[in-house]
PDB file of C-alpha atoms and ligand atoms in Angstrom:
ATOM      1  CA  UNK A 128      -1.278  -9.873  20.262  1.00 36.00           C
ATOM      2  CA  UNK A 129       1.702 -11.874  19.116  1.00 41.00           C
ATOM      3  CA  UNK A 130       2.308 -12.680  15.496  1.00 43.00           C
ATOM      4  CA  UNK A 131       2.186 -16.281  14.357  1.00 51.00           C
ATOM      5  CA  UNK A 132       5.324 -16.677  11.776  1.00 56.00           C
ATOM      6  CA  UNK A 133       4.601 -19.217   8.983  1.00 67.00           C
ATOM      7  CA  UNK A 134       7.772 -19.516   9.205  1.00 73.00           C
ATOM      8  CA  UNK A 135       8.290 -18.696   5.415  1.00 83.00           C
ATOM      9  CA  UNK A 136      10.459 -15.248   6.686  1.00 83.00           C
ATOM     10  CA  UNK A 137      13.317 -17.140   8.047  1.00 83.00           C
ATOM     11  CA  UNK A 138      13.828 -19.108   4.984  1.00 87.00           C
ATOM     12  CA  UNK A 139      14.637 -16.454   2.347  1.00 92.00           C
ATOM     13  CA  UNK A 140      18.050 -16.665   0.941  1.00 95.00           C
ATOM     14  CA  UNK A 141      20.413 -14.419   0.806  1.00 95.00           C
ATOM     15  CA  UNK A 142      19.921 -11.841  -2.074  1.00 97.00           C
ATOM     16  CA  UNK A 143      15.981 -12.496  -2.236  1.00 97.00           C
ATOM     17  CA  UNK A 144      12.659 -11.243  -1.136  1.00 96.00           C
ATOM     18  CA  UNK A 145       9.448 -13.919  -0.872  1.00 95.00           C
ATOM     19  CA  UNK A 146       6.081 -13.271  -2.079  1.00 95.00           C
ATOM     20  CA  UNK A 147       3.348 -14.934  -0.244  1.00 91.00           C
ATOM     21  CA  UNK A 148       0.683 -16.550  -3.046  1.00 91.00           C
ATOM     22  CA  UNK A 149      -2.985 -16.007  -3.036  1.00 88.00           C
ATOM     23  CA  UNK A 150      -3.039 -19.533  -1.390  1.00 85.00           C
ATOM     24  CA  UNK A 151      -0.450 -19.324   0.551  1.00 83.00           C
ATOM     25  CA  UNK A 152       2.480 -20.683  -0.144  1.00 87.00           C
ATOM     26  CA  UNK A 153       5.589 -18.568  -0.208  1.00 90.00           C
ATOM     27  CA  UNK A 154       7.819 -18.101  -3.107  1.00 95.00           C
ATOM     28  CA  UNK A 155      11.494 -16.909  -3.464  1.00 96.00           C
ATOM     29  CA  UNK A 156      12.474 -14.657  -5.888  1.00 98.00           C
ATOM     30  CA  UNK A 157      15.815 -13.299  -6.748  1.00 98.00           C
ATOM     31  CA  UNK A 158      15.699  -9.814  -5.566  1.00 98.00           C
ATOM     32  CA  UNK A 159      16.393  -8.433  -9.314  1.00 98.00           C
ATOM     33  CA  UNK A 160      13.708 -10.728 -11.088  1.00 98.00           C
ATOM     34  CA  UNK A 161      10.827  -9.323 -12.373  1.00 98.00           C
ATOM     35  CA  UNK A 162       7.735 -10.574 -10.110  1.00 98.00           C
ATOM     36  CA  UNK A 163       5.201  -8.469 -12.671  1.00 98.00           C
ATOM     37  CA  UNK A 164       5.638  -6.840 -15.899  1.00 98.00           C
ATOM     38  CA  UNK A 165       7.348  -3.733 -14.173  1.00 98.00           C
ATOM     39  CA  UNK A 166       8.034  -4.444 -10.726  1.00 98.00           C
ATOM     40  CA  UNK A 167      11.382  -6.593  -9.390  1.00 98.00           C
ATOM     41  CA  UNK A 168      11.387  -7.986  -6.213  1.00 98.00           C
ATOM     42  CA  UNK A 169      13.745  -5.659  -4.524  1.00 98.00           C
ATOM     43  CA  UNK A 170      11.251  -2.773  -5.299  1.00 98.00           C
ATOM     44  CA  UNK A 171       9.295  -3.750  -2.672  1.00 98.00           C
ATOM     45  CA  UNK A 172      12.016  -3.125   0.005  1.00 97.00           C
ATOM     46  CA  UNK A 173      13.134   0.383  -0.449  1.00 97.00           C
ATOM     47  CA  UNK A 174      14.984   0.077   2.809  1.00 95.00           C
ATOM     48  CA  UNK A 175      16.684  -2.505   2.324  1.00 95.00           C
ATOM     49  CA  UNK A 176      15.927  -4.816   5.522  1.00 93.00           C
ATOM     50  CA  UNK A 177      16.248  -8.429   5.800  1.00 93.00           C
ATOM     51  CA  UNK A 178      14.760 -10.680   5.139  1.00 92.00           C
ATOM     52  CA  UNK A 179      11.359  -9.294   3.517  1.00 93.00           C
ATOM     53  CA  UNK A 180       8.458 -10.611   1.955  1.00 94.00           C
ATOM     54  CA  UNK A 181       5.234  -9.432   0.317  1.00 95.00           C
ATOM     55  CA  UNK A 182       1.723 -10.586  -0.676  1.00 94.00           C
ATOM     56  CA  UNK A 183       1.063 -11.224  -4.025  1.00 96.00           C
ATOM     57  CA  UNK A 184      -2.210  -9.032  -3.997  1.00 95.00           C
ATOM     58  CA  UNK A 185      -0.253  -6.055  -3.594  1.00 97.00           C
ATOM     59  CA  UNK A 186       1.648  -6.792  -6.501  1.00 98.00           C
ATOM     60  CA  UNK A 187      -0.671  -7.603  -8.385  1.00 98.00           C
ATOM     61  CA  UNK A 188      -2.283  -4.562  -7.806  1.00 98.00           C
ATOM     62  CA  UNK A 189       0.036  -2.313  -8.706  1.00 98.00           C
ATOM     63  CA  UNK A 190       0.673  -3.901 -11.679  1.00 98.00           C
ATOM     64  CA  UNK A 191      -3.302  -3.144 -12.215  1.00 98.00           C
ATOM     65  CA  UNK A 192      -2.056   0.865 -11.602  1.00 98.00           C
ATOM     66  CA  UNK A 193       0.918   1.250 -13.850  1.00 98.00           C
ATOM     67  CA  UNK A 194      -0.948  -0.770 -16.828  1.00 98.00           C
ATOM     68  CA  UNK A 195      -4.036   1.530 -16.861  1.00 98.00           C
ATOM     69  CA  UNK A 196      -1.548   5.137 -15.251  1.00 98.00           C
ATOM     70  CA  UNK A 197       0.767   4.402 -18.464  1.00 98.00           C
ATOM     71  CA  UNK A 198       3.704   6.063 -15.880  1.00 98.00           C
ATOM     72  CA  UNK A 199       6.159   4.354 -13.550  1.00 98.00           C
ATOM     73  CA  UNK A 200       5.129   3.866 -10.149  1.00 98.00           C
ATOM     74  CA  UNK A 201       7.489   4.841  -7.489  1.00 98.00           C
ATOM     75  CA  UNK A 202       7.513   2.273  -4.124  1.00 98.00           C
ATOM     76  CA  UNK A 203       9.035   4.572  -1.623  1.00 97.00           C
ATOM     77  CA  UNK A 204       8.451   2.473   0.791  1.00 95.00           C
ATOM     78  CA  UNK A 205       7.283  -1.189   0.937  1.00 94.00           C
ATOM     79  CA  UNK A 206       8.642  -3.944   3.903  1.00 93.00           C
ATOM     80  CA  UNK A 207       9.367  -2.401   6.816  1.00 88.00           C
ATOM     81  CA  UNK A 208       8.396  -2.452  10.349  1.00 79.00           C
ATOM     82  CA  UNK A 209       5.294  -1.243  11.771  1.00 71.00           C
ATOM     83  CA  UNK A 210       1.757  -1.274  10.890  1.00 72.00           C
ATOM     84  CA  UNK A 211       0.519  -3.124   7.338  1.00 80.00           C
ATOM     85  CA  UNK A 212       4.188  -2.198   6.070  1.00 87.00           C
ATOM     86  CA  UNK A 213       5.459  -5.282   8.819  1.00 84.00           C
ATOM     87  CA  UNK A 214       2.936  -7.785   6.921  1.00 85.00           C
ATOM     88  CA  UNK A 215       3.611  -7.220   3.287  1.00 91.00           C
ATOM     89  CA  UNK A 216       0.333  -5.839   3.038  1.00 91.00           C
ATOM     90  CA  UNK A 217       1.159  -2.187   2.046  1.00 93.00           C
ATOM     91  CA  UNK A 218       3.188   0.063  -0.193  1.00 96.00           C
ATOM     92  CA  UNK A 219       3.548   4.027   0.002  1.00 95.00           C
ATOM     93  CA  UNK A 220       3.626   5.012  -3.550  1.00 97.00           C
ATOM     94  CA  UNK A 221       4.540   8.030  -5.685  1.00 98.00           C
ATOM     95  CA  UNK A 222       3.984   8.438  -9.373  1.00 98.00           C
ATOM     96  CA  UNK A 223       5.776  12.146 -10.270  1.00 98.00           C
ATOM     97  CA  UNK A 224       3.658  11.962 -13.815  1.00 98.00           C
ATOM     98  CA  UNK A 225       0.168  11.898 -12.467  1.00 98.00           C
ATOM     99  CA  UNK A 226      -2.052  13.218 -10.242  1.00 98.00           C
ATOM    100  CA  UNK A 227      -2.829  12.820  -6.784  1.00 95.00           C
ATOM    101  CA  UNK A 228      -6.616  12.433  -7.611  1.00 96.00           C
ATOM    102  CA  UNK A 229      -5.585  10.502 -10.412  1.00 98.00           C
ATOM    103  CA  UNK A 230      -3.575   8.082  -8.904  1.00 97.00           C
ATOM    104  CA  UNK A 231      -6.138   7.405  -5.893  1.00 94.00           C
ATOM    105  CA  UNK A 232      -9.060   6.670  -8.665  1.00 96.00           C
ATOM    106  CA  UNK A 233      -7.242   3.645 -10.058  1.00 98.00           C
ATOM    107  CA  UNK A 234      -5.886   2.552  -6.884  1.00 96.00           C
ATOM    108  CA  UNK A 235      -9.583   2.119  -6.420  1.00 92.00           C
ATOM    109  CA  UNK A 236      -9.874   1.085  -9.836  1.00 96.00           C
ATOM    110  CA  UNK A 237      -7.034  -1.726  -9.096  1.00 97.00           C
ATOM    111  CA  UNK A 238      -9.030  -2.648  -6.006  1.00 92.00           C
ATOM    112  CA  UNK A 239      -7.337  -1.476  -3.287  1.00 91.00           C
ATOM    113  CA  UNK A 240      -9.760  -0.550  -0.404  1.00 82.00           C
ATOM    114  CA  UNK A 241      -7.359   1.367   2.079  1.00 84.00           C
ATOM    115  CA  UNK A 242      -5.737   4.674   0.784  1.00 87.00           C
ATOM    116  CA  UNK A 243      -4.017   7.408   2.478  1.00 85.00           C
ATOM    117  CA  UNK A 244      -3.812  10.392   0.184  1.00 87.00           C
ATOM    118  CA  UNK A 245      -0.832  12.450   1.926  1.00 86.00           C
ATOM    119  CA  UNK A 246       0.260  15.884   0.379  1.00 86.00           C
ATOM    120  CA  UNK A 247       2.415  18.348   1.275  1.00 85.00           C
ATOM    121  CA  UNK A 248       1.440  21.733   2.675  1.00 83.00           C
ATOM    122  CA  UNK A 249       1.380  24.224   0.413  1.00 87.00           C
ATOM    123  CA  UNK A 250       0.704  22.132  -2.972  1.00 90.00           C
ATOM    124  CA  UNK A 251      -2.742  20.485  -4.496  1.00 92.00           C
ATOM    125  CA  UNK A 252      -4.263  17.236  -5.068  1.00 93.00           C
ATOM    126  CA  UNK A 253      -4.556  18.194  -8.060  1.00 97.00           C
ATOM    127  CA  UNK A 254      -0.517  18.408  -8.498  1.00 97.00           C
ATOM    128  CA  UNK A 255       1.500  15.826 -10.065  1.00 98.00           C
ATOM    129  CA  UNK A 256       3.102  13.822  -7.333  1.00 97.00           C
ATOM    130  CA  UNK A 257       6.187  15.436  -8.074  1.00 98.00           C
ATOM    131  CA  UNK A 258       5.649  18.214  -6.189  1.00 96.00           C
ATOM    132  CA  UNK A 259       6.452  15.413  -3.196  1.00 94.00           C
ATOM    133  CA  UNK A 260       3.769  13.595  -1.014  1.00 91.00           C
ATOM    134  CA  UNK A 261       2.865  10.036  -1.239  1.00 93.00           C
ATOM    135  CA  UNK A 262      -0.294   7.743  -1.401  1.00 93.00           C
ATOM    136  CA  UNK A 263      -0.217   4.283   0.845  1.00 90.00           C
ATOM    137  CA  UNK A 264      -2.437   1.964  -0.612  1.00 93.00           C
ATOM    138  CA  UNK A 265      -2.534  -1.038   1.333  1.00 89.00           C
ATOM    139  CA  UNK A 266      -4.430  -4.932   1.033  1.00 89.00           C
ATOM    140  CA  UNK A 267      -5.147  -6.005   4.772  1.00 81.00           C
ATOM    141  CA  UNK A 268      -8.755  -7.409   3.823  1.00 74.00           C
ATOM    142  CA  UNK A 269      -8.834  -8.267   7.647  1.00 67.00           C
ATOM    143  CA  UNK A 270      -8.435 -12.254   6.722  1.00 69.00           C
ATOM    144  CA  UNK A 271      -4.968 -12.343   8.581  1.00 69.00           C
ATOM    145  CA  UNK A 272      -3.349 -13.724   5.593  1.00 77.00           C
ATOM    146  CA  UNK A 273       0.263 -11.812   5.869  1.00 81.00           C
ATOM    147  CA  UNK A 274       4.035 -12.508   4.764  1.00 83.00           C
ATOM    148  CA  UNK A 275       4.190 -12.877   8.865  1.00 74.00           C
ATOM    149  CA  UNK A 276       1.335 -15.723  10.003  1.00 62.00           C
ATOM    150  CA  UNK A 277      -1.934 -15.675  10.424  1.00 49.00           C
ATOM    151  CA  UNK A 278      -2.447 -12.613  12.732  1.00 46.00           C
ATOM    152  CA  UNK A 279      -2.367  -9.121  11.939  1.00 45.00           C
ATOM    153  CA  UNK A 280       0.930  -8.305  13.571  1.00 42.00           C
ATOM    154  CA  UNK A 281      -0.151  -4.573  14.632  1.00 43.00           C
ATOM    155  CA  UNK A 282      -1.948  -4.215  18.393  1.00 42.00           C
ATOM    156  CA  UNK A 283      -2.955  -0.910  17.427  1.00 45.00           C
ATOM    157  CA  UNK A 284      -4.757  -1.828  14.056  1.00 45.00           C
ATOM    158  CA  UNK A 285      -7.031  -4.834  15.402  1.00 44.00           C
ATOM    159  CA  UNK A 286      -9.461  -3.090  17.332  1.00 48.00           C
ATOM    160  CA  UNK A 287      -9.972  -0.971  13.963  1.00 45.00           C
ATOM    161  CA  UNK A 288      -9.397  -4.082  11.598  1.00 40.00           C
ATOM    162  CA  UNK A 289     -11.995  -2.996   8.903  1.00 40.00           C
ATOM    163  CA  UNK A 290     -14.499  -0.404   9.721  1.00 38.00           C
ATOM    164  CA  UNK A 291     -16.534   1.294   6.179  1.00 34.00           C
ATOM    165  CA  UNK A 292     -14.958   4.582   7.569  1.00 36.00           C
ATOM    166  CA  UNK A 293     -11.865   5.706   9.357  1.00 38.00           C
ATOM    167  CA  UNK A 294     -10.515   8.631   9.415  1.00 39.00           C
ATOM    168  CA  UNK A 295      -6.979   9.953  10.337  1.00 41.00           C
ATOM    169  CA  UNK A 296      -4.342  12.491  10.839  1.00 40.00           C
ATOM    170  CA  UNK A 297      -0.367  12.963   9.872  1.00 42.00           C
ATOM    171  CA  UNK A 298       1.692  14.222  11.795  1.00 41.00           C
ATOM    172  CA  UNK A 299      -0.102  17.308  14.034  1.00 36.00           C
ATOM    173  CA  UNK A 300      -1.896  17.742  11.065  1.00 39.00           C
ATOM    174  CA  UNK A 301      -5.731  16.170  11.221  1.00 39.00           C
ATOM    175  CA  UNK A 302      -7.899  15.287   8.430  1.00 41.00           C
ATOM    176  CA  UNK A 303     -10.719  18.069   8.532  1.00 38.00           C
ATOM    177  CA  UNK A 304     -13.119  15.293   7.237  1.00 43.00           C
ATOM    178  CA  UNK A 305     -13.938  11.280   7.907  1.00 48.00           C
ATOM    179  CA  UNK A 306     -14.617   9.679   4.345  1.00 52.00           C
ATOM    180  CA  UNK A 307     -17.136   7.111   4.742  1.00 55.00           C
ATOM    181  CA  UNK A 308     -17.487   6.276   1.014  1.00 70.00           C
ATOM    182  CA  UNK A 309     -14.542   6.641  -1.771  1.00 79.00           C
ATOM    183  CA  UNK A 310     -16.705   8.954  -3.258  1.00 80.00           C
ATOM    184  CA  UNK A 311     -16.244  11.441  -0.584  1.00 75.00           C
ATOM    185  CA  UNK A 312     -12.556  10.509  -0.545  1.00 80.00           C
ATOM    186  CA  UNK A 313     -12.283  12.317  -4.037  1.00 86.00           C
ATOM    187  CA  UNK A 314     -14.395  15.022  -2.870  1.00 83.00           C
ATOM    188  CA  UNK A 315     -11.964  15.799  -0.345  1.00 80.00           C
ATOM    189  CA  UNK A 316      -9.657  15.635  -2.951  1.00 87.00           C
ATOM    190  CA  UNK A 317     -10.988  17.370  -5.564  1.00 89.00           C
ATOM    191  CA  UNK A 318     -11.130  20.894  -3.104  1.00 85.00           C
ATOM    192  CA  UNK A 319      -8.046  20.094  -1.358  1.00 85.00           C
ATOM    193  CA  UNK A 320      -9.255  19.565   2.025  1.00 76.00           C
ATOM    194  CA  UNK A 321      -6.011  18.731   4.208  1.00 66.00           C
ATOM    195  CA  UNK A 322      -4.466  15.047   4.558  1.00 54.00           C
ATOM    196  CA  UNK A 323      -7.006  11.901   3.730  1.00 65.00           C
ATOM    197  CA  UNK A 324      -7.567   8.566   3.481  1.00 65.00           C
ATOM    198  CA  UNK A 325     -10.519   5.981   3.081  1.00 65.00           C
ATOM    199  CA  UNK A 326     -10.853   2.856   4.354  1.00 59.00           C
ATOM    200  CA  UNK A 327     -13.206   0.516   3.604  1.00 54.00           C
ATOM    201  CA  UNK A 328     -14.101  -3.509   2.875  1.00 44.00           C
TER     202      UNK A 328
HETATM  203 ZN1   ZN B 217       2.430   3.623   4.140  1.00 97.06          ZN
END
């Protein structure tokens, strides 16, 4: 499965990133420009990849989370190669001043339907995220709309586009549960059950 490049990424001016708007247009923003009240363009590119870009929906939903949580959101990984990150659909975040459980709930409330919660051994989902780990949030919806093209460029993901449940592991540690609803994910988090996540759309 190939990528149908929209061409947008190849026209990003130096020192800029792109946002693919809801209507499919690509807009270009200086790295330092605010693309939402609390986020600058460059925050979606911590790895320093060129060219780079993300979907407007990702920016908007993170801003909604920012308002709801009332605390800074650090994007630890945004645009980069691989999976949905490489299509501008996903971010890995930490909110050091809030717990994993609070942040997962805020992600769902903001509209995210693909949420992975990864803690480090010896920590709890009840801990503030300053203990380490991250939460992956993702706006992939099966529509094929990405920053790169009209086909989602993750061959291994094409066969699992939008199942009501999906369970996975991290490294060699596999999830002990298969949450098929967001409330099941929250149950798993409250019980501190291993690495877990939720994909529904
Ligand atoms: Zn991720």
